[in-house]
PDB file of N, CA and C in Angstrom:
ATOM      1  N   UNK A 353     222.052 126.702 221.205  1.00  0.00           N
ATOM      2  CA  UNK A 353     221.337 126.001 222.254  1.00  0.00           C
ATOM      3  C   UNK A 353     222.206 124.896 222.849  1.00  0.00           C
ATOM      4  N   UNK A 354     223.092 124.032 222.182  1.00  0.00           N
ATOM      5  CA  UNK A 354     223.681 122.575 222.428  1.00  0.00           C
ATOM      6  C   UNK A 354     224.981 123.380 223.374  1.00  0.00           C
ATOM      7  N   UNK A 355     225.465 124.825 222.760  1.00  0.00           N
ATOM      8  CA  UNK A 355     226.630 125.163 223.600  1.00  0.00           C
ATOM      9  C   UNK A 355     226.191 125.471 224.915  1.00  0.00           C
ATOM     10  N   UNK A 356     225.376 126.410 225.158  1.00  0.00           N
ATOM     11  CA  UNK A 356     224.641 126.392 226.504  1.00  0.00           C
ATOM     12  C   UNK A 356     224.051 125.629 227.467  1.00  0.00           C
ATOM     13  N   UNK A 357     223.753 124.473 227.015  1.00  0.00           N
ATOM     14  CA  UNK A 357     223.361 123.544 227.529  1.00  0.00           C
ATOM     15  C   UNK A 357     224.269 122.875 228.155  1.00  0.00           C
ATOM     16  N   UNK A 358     225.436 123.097 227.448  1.00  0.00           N
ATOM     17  CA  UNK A 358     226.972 122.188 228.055  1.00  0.00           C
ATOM     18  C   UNK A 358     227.427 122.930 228.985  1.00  0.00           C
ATOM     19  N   UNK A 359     227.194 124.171 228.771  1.00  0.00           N
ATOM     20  CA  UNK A 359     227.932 124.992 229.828  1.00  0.00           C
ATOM     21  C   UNK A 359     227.414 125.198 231.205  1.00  0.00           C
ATOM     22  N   UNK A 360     226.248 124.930 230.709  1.00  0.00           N
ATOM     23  CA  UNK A 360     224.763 124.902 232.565  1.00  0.00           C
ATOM     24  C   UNK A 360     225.178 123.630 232.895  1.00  0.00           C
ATOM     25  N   UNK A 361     225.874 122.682 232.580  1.00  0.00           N
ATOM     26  CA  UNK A 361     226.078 121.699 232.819  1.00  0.00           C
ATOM     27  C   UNK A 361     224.269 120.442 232.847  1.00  0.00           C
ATOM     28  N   UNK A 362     223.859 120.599 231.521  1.00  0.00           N
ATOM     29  CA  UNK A 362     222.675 119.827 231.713  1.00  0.00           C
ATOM     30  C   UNK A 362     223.013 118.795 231.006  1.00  0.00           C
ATOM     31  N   UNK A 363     224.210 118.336 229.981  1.00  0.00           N
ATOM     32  CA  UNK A 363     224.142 117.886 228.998  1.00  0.00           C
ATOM     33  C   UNK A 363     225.934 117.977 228.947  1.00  0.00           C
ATOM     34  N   UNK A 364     226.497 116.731 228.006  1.00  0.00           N
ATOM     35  CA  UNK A 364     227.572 117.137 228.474  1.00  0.00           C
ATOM     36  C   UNK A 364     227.742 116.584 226.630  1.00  0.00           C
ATOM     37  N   UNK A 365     228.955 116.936 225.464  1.00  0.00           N
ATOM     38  CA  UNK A 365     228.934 116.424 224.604  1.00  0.00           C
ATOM     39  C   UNK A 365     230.218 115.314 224.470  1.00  0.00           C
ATOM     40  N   UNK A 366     229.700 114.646 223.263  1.00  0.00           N
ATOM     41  CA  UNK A 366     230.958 113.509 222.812  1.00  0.00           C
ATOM     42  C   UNK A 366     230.707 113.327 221.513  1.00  0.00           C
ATOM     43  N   UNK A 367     231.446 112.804 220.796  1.00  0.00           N
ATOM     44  CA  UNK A 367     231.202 112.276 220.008  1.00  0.00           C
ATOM     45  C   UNK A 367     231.721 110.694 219.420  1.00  0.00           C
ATOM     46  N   UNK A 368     231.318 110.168 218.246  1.00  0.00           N
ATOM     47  CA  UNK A 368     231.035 109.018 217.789  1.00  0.00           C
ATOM     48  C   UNK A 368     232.577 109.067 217.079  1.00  0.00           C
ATOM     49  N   UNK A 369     233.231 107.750 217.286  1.00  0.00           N
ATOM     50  CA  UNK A 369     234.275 107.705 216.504  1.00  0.00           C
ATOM     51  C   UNK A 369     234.308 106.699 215.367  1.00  0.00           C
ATOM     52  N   UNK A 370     235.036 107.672 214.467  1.00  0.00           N
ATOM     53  CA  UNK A 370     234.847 107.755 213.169  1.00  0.00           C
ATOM     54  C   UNK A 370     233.650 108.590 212.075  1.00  0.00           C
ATOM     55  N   UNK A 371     232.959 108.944 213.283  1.00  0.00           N
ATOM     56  CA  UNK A 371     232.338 109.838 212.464  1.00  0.00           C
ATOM     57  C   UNK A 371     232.840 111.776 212.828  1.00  0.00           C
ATOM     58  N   UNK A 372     231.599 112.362 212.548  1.00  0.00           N
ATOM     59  CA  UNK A 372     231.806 113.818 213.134  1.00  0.00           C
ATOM     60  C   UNK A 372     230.303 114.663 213.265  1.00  0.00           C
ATOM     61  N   UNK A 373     229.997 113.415 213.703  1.00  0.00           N
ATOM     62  CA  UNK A 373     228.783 114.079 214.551  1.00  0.00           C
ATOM     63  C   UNK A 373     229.022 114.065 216.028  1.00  0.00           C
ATOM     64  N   UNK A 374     228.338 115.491 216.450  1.00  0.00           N
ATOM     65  CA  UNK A 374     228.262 115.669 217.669  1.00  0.00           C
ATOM     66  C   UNK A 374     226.975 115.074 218.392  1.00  0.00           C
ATOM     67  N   UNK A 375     227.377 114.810 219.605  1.00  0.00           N
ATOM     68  CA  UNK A 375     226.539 113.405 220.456  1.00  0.00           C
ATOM     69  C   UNK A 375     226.615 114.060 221.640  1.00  0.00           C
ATOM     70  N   UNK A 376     225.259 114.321 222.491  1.00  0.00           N
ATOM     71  CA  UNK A 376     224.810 114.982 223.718  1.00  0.00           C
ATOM     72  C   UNK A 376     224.147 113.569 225.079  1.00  0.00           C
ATOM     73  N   UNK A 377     224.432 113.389 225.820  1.00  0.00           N
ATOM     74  CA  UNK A 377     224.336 113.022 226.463  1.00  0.00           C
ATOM     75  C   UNK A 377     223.923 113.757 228.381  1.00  0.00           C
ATOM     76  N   UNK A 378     222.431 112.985 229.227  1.00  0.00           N
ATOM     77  CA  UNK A 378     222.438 114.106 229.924  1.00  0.00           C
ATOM     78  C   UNK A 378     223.290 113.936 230.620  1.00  0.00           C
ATOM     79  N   UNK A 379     223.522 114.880 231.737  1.00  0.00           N
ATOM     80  CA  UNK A 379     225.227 115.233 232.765  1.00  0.00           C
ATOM     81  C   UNK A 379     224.248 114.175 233.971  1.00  0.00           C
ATOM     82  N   UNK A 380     225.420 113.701 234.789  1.00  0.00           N
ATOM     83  CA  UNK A 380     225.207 112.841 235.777  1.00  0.00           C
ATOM     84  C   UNK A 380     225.650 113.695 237.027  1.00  0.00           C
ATOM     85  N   UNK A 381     226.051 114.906 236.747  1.00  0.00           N
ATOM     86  CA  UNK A 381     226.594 115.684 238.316  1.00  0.00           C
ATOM     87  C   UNK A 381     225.553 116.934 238.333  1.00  0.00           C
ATOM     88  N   UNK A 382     224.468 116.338 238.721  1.00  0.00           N
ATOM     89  CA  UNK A 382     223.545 117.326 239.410  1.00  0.00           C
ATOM     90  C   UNK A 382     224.170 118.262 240.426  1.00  0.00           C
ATOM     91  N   UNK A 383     225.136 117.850 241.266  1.00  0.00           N
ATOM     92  CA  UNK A 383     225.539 119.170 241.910  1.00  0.00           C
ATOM     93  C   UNK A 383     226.281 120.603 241.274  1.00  0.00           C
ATOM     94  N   UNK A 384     227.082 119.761 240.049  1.00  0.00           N
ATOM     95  CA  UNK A 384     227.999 120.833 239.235  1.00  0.00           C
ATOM     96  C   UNK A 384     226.791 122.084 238.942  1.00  0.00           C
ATOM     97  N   UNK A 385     225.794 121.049 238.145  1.00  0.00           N
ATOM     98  CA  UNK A 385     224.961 122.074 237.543  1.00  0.00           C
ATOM     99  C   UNK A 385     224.308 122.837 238.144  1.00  0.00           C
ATOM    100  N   UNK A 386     223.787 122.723 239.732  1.00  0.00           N
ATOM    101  CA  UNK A 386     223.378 123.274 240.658  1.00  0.00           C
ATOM    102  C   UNK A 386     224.417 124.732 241.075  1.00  0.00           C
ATOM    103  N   UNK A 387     225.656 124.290 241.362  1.00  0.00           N
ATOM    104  CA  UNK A 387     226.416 125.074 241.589  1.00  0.00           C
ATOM    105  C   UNK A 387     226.673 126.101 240.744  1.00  0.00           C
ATOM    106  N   UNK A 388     226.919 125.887 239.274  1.00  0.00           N
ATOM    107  CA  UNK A 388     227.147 126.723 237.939  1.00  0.00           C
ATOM    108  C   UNK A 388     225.630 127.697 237.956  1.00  0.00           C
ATOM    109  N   UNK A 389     224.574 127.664 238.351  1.00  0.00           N
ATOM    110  CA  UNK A 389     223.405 128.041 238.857  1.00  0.00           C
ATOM    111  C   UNK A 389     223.364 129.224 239.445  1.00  0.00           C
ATOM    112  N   UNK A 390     224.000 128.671 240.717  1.00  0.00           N
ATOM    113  CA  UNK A 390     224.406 129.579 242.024  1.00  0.00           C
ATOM    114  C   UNK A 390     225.181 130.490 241.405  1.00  0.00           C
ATOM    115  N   UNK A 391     226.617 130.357 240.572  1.00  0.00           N
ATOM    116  CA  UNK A 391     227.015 131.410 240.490  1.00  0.00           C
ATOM    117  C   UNK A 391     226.431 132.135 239.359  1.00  0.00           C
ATOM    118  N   UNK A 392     225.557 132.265 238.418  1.00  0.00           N
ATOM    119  CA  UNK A 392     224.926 132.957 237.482  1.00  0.00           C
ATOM    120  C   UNK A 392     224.261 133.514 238.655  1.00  0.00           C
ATOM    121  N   UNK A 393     223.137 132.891 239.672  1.00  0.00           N
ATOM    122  CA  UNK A 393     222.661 133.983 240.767  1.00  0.00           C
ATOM    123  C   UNK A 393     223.396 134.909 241.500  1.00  0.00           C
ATOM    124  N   UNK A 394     224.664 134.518 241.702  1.00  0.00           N
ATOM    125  CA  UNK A 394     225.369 135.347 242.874  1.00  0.00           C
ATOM    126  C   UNK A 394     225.778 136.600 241.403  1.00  0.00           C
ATOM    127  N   UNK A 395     225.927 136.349 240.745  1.00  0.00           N
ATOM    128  CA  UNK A 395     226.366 137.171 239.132  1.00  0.00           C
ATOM    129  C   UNK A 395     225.436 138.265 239.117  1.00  0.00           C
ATOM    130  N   UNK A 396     224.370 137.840 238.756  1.00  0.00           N
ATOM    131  CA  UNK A 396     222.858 138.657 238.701  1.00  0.00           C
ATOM    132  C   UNK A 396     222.089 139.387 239.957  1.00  0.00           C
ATOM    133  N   UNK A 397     222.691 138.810 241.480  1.00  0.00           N
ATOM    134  CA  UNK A 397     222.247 139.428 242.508  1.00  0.00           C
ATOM    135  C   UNK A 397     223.066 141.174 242.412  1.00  0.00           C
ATOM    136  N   UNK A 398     224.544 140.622 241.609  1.00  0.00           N
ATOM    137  CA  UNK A 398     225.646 141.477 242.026  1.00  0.00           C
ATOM    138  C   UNK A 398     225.484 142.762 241.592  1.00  0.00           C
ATOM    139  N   UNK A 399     224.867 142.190 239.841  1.00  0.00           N
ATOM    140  CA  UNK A 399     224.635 143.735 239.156  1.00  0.00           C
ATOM    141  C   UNK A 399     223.455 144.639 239.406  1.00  0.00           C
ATOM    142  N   UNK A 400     222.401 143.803 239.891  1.00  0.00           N
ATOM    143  CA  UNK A 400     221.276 144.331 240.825  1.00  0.00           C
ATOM    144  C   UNK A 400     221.420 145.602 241.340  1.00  0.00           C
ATOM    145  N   UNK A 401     222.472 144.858 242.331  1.00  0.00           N
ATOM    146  CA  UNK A 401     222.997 145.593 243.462  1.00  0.00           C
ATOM    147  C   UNK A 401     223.250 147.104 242.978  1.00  0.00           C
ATOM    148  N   UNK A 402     224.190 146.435 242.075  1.00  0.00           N
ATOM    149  CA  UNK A 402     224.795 147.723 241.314  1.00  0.00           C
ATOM    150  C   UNK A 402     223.979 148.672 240.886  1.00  0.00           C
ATOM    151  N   UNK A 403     223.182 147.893 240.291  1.00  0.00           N
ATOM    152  CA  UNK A 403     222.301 149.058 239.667  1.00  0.00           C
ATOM    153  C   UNK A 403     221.619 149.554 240.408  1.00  0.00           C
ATOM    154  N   UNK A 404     221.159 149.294 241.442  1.00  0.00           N
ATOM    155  CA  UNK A 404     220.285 149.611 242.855  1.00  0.00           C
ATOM    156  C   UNK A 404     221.232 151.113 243.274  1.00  0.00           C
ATOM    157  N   UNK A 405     222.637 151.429 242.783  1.00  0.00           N
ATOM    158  CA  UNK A 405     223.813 151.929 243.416  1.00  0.00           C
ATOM    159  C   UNK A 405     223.050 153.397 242.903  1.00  0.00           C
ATOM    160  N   UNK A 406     223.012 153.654 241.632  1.00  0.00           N
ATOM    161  CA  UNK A 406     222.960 154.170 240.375  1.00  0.00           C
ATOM    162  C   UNK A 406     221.914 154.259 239.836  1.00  0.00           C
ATOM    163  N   UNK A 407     220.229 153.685 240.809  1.00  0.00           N
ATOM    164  CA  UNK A 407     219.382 154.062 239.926  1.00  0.00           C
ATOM    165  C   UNK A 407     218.776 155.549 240.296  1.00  0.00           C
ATOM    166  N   UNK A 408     217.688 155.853 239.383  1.00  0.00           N
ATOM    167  CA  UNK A 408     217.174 157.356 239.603  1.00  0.00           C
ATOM    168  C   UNK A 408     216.267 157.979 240.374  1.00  0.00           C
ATOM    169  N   UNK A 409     216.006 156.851 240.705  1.00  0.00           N
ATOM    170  CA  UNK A 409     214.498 156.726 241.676  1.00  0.00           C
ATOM    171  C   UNK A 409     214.628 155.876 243.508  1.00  0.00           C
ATOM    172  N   UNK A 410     214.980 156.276 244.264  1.00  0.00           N
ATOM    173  CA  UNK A 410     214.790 155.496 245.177  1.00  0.00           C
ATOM    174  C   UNK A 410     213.825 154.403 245.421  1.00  0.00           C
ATOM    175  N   UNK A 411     212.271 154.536 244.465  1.00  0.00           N
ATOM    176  CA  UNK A 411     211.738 153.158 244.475  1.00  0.00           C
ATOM    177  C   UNK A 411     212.470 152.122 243.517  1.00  0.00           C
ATOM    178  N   UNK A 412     212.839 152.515 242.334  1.00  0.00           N
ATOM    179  CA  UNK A 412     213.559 151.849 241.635  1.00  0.00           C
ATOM    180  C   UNK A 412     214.866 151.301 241.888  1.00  0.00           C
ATOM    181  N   UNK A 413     215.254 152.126 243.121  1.00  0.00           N
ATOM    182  CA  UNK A 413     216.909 151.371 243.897  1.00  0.00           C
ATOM    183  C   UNK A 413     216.154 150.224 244.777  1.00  0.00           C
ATOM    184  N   UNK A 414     215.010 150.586 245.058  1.00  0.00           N
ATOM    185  CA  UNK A 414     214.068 149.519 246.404  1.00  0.00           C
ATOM    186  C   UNK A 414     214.064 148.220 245.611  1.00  0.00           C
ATOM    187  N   UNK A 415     213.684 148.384 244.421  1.00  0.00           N
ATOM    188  CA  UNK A 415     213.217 147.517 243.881  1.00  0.00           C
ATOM    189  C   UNK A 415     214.340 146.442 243.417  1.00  0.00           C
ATOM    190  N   UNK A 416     215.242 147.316 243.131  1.00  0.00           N
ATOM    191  CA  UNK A 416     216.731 146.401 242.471  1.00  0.00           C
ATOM    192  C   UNK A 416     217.080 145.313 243.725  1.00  0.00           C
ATOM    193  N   UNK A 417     217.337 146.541 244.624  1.00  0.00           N
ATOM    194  CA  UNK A 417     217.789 145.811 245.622  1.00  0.00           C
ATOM    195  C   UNK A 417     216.816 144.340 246.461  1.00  0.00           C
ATOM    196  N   UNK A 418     215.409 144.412 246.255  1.00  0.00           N
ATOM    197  CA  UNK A 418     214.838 143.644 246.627  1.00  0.00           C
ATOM    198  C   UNK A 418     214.714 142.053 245.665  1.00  0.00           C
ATOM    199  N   UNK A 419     214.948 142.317 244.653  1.00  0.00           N
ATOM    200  CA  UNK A 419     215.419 141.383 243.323  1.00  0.00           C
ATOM    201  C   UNK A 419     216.945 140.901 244.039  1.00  0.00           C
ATOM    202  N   UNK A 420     217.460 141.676 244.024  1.00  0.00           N
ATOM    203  CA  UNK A 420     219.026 141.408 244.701  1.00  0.00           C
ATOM    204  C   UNK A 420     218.602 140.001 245.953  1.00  0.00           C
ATOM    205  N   UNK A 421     217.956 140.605 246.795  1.00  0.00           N
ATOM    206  CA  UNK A 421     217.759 139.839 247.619  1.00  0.00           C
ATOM    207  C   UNK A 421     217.239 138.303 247.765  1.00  0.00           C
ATOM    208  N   UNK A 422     216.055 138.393 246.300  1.00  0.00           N
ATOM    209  CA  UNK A 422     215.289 137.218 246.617  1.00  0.00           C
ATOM    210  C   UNK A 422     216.437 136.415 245.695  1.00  0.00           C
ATOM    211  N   UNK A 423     217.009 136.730 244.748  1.00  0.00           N
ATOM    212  CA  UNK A 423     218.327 135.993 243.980  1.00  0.00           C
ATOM    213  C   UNK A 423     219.145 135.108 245.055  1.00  0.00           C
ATOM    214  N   UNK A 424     219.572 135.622 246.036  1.00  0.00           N
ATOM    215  CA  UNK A 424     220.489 135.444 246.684  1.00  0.00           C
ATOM    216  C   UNK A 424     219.715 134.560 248.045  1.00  0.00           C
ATOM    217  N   UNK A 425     218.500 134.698 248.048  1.00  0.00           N
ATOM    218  CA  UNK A 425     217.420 133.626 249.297  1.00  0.00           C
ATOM    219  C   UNK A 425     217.308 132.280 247.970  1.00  0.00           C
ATOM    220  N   UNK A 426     217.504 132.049 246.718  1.00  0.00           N
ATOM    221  CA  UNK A 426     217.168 131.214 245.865  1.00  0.00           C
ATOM    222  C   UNK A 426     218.283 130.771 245.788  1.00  0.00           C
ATOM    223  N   UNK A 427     219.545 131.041 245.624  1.00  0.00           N
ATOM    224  CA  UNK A 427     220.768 130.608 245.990  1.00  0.00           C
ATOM    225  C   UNK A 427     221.164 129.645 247.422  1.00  0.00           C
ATOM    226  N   UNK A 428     220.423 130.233 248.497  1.00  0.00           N
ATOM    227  CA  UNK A 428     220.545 129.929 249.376  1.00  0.00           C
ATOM    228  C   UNK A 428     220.003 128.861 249.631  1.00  0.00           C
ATOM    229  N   UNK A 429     218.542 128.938 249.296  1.00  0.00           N
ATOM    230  CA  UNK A 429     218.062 127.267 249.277  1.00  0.00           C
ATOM    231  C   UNK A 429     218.635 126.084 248.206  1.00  0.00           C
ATOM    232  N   UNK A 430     218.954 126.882 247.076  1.00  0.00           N
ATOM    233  CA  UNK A 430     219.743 125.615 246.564  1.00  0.00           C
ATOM    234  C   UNK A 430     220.994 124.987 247.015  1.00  0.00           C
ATOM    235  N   UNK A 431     221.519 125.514 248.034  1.00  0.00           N
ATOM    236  CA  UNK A 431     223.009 125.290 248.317  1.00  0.00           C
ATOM    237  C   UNK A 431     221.859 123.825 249.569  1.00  0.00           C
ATOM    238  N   UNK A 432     220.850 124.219 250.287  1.00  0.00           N
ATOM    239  CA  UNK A 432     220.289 123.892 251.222  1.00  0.00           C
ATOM    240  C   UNK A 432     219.697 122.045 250.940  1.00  0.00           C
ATOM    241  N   UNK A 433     219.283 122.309 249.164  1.00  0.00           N
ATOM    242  CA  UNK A 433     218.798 121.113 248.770  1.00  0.00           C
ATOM    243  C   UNK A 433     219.922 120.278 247.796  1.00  0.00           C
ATOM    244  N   UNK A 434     220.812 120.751 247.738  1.00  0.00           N
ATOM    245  CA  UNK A 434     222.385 120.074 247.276  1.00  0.00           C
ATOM    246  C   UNK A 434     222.893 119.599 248.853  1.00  0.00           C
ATOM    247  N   UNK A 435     223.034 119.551 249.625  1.00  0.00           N
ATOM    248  CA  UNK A 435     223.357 119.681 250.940  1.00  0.00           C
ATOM    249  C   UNK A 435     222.457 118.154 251.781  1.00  0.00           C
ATOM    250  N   UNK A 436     220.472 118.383 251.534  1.00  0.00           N
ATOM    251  CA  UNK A 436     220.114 117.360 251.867  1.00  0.00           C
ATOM    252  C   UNK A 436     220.252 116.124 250.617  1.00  0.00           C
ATOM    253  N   UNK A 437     219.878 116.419 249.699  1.00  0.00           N
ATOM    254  CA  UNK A 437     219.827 115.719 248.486  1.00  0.00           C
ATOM    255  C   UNK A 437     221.899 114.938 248.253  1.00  0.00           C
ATOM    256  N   UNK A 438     222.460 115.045 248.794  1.00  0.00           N
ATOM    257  CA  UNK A 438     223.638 114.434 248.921  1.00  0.00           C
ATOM    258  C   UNK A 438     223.769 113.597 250.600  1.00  0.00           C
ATOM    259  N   UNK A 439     223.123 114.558 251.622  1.00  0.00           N
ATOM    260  CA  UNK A 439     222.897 113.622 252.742  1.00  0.00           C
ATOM    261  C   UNK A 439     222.432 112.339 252.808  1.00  0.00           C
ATOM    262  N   UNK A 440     221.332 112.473 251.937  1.00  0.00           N
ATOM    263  CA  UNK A 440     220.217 111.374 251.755  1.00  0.00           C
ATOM    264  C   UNK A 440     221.015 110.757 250.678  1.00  0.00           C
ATOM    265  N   UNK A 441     221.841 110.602 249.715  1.00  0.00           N
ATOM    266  CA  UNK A 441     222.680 109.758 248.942  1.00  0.00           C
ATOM    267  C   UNK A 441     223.625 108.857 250.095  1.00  0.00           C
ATOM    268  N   UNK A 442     224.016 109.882 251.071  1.00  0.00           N
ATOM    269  CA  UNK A 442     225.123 108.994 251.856  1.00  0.00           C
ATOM    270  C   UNK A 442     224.447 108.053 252.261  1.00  0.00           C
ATOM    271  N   UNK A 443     223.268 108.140 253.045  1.00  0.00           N
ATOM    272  CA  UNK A 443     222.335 107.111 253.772  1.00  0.00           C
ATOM    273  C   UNK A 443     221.976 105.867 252.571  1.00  0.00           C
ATOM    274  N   UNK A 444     222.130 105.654 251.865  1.00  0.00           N
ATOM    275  CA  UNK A 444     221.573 104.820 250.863  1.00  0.00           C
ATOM    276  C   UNK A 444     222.535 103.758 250.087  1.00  0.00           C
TER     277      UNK A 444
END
């Protein structure tokens, strides 16, 4: 759980010196983690796709591909609210 968490960028680790415990702290770059996001979506739109290529059923290619799609409209608005949500930082 603690490695994944570092890697979505929600949480970033350190630790305490002199000891050897590991120490989590949350991440301060909401955009990283936004972005690292995006590409797990653009990842998951991709194999969709793929499988949409290759499935057996033309409703079942409908269907991939329509998953494909809304992945990639959820991507899209997040790029949209990283975009205002940094506008509105400049103003401030």
């Amino acid at each position: 759980m603690a490695i994944s968490t570092c890697r979505s960028g929600v949480a970033r680790r350190h630790s305490e010196p002199g000891t050897k415990r590991a120490l989590y702290a949350v991440a301060d770059d909401y955009e990283a983690m936004v972005r690292q996001q995006n590409r797990l979506l653009d990842a998951l739109a991709g194999q969709l796709n793929a499988g949409a290529e290759i499935a057996a059923s033309k409703a079942a290619s409908a269907r991939l591909k329509e998953m494909a799609d809304f992945y990639r409209v959820m991507r899209g608005a997040m790029e949209d609210a990283i975009s205002r949500w940094m506008h509105g930082r400049r103003r401030q």
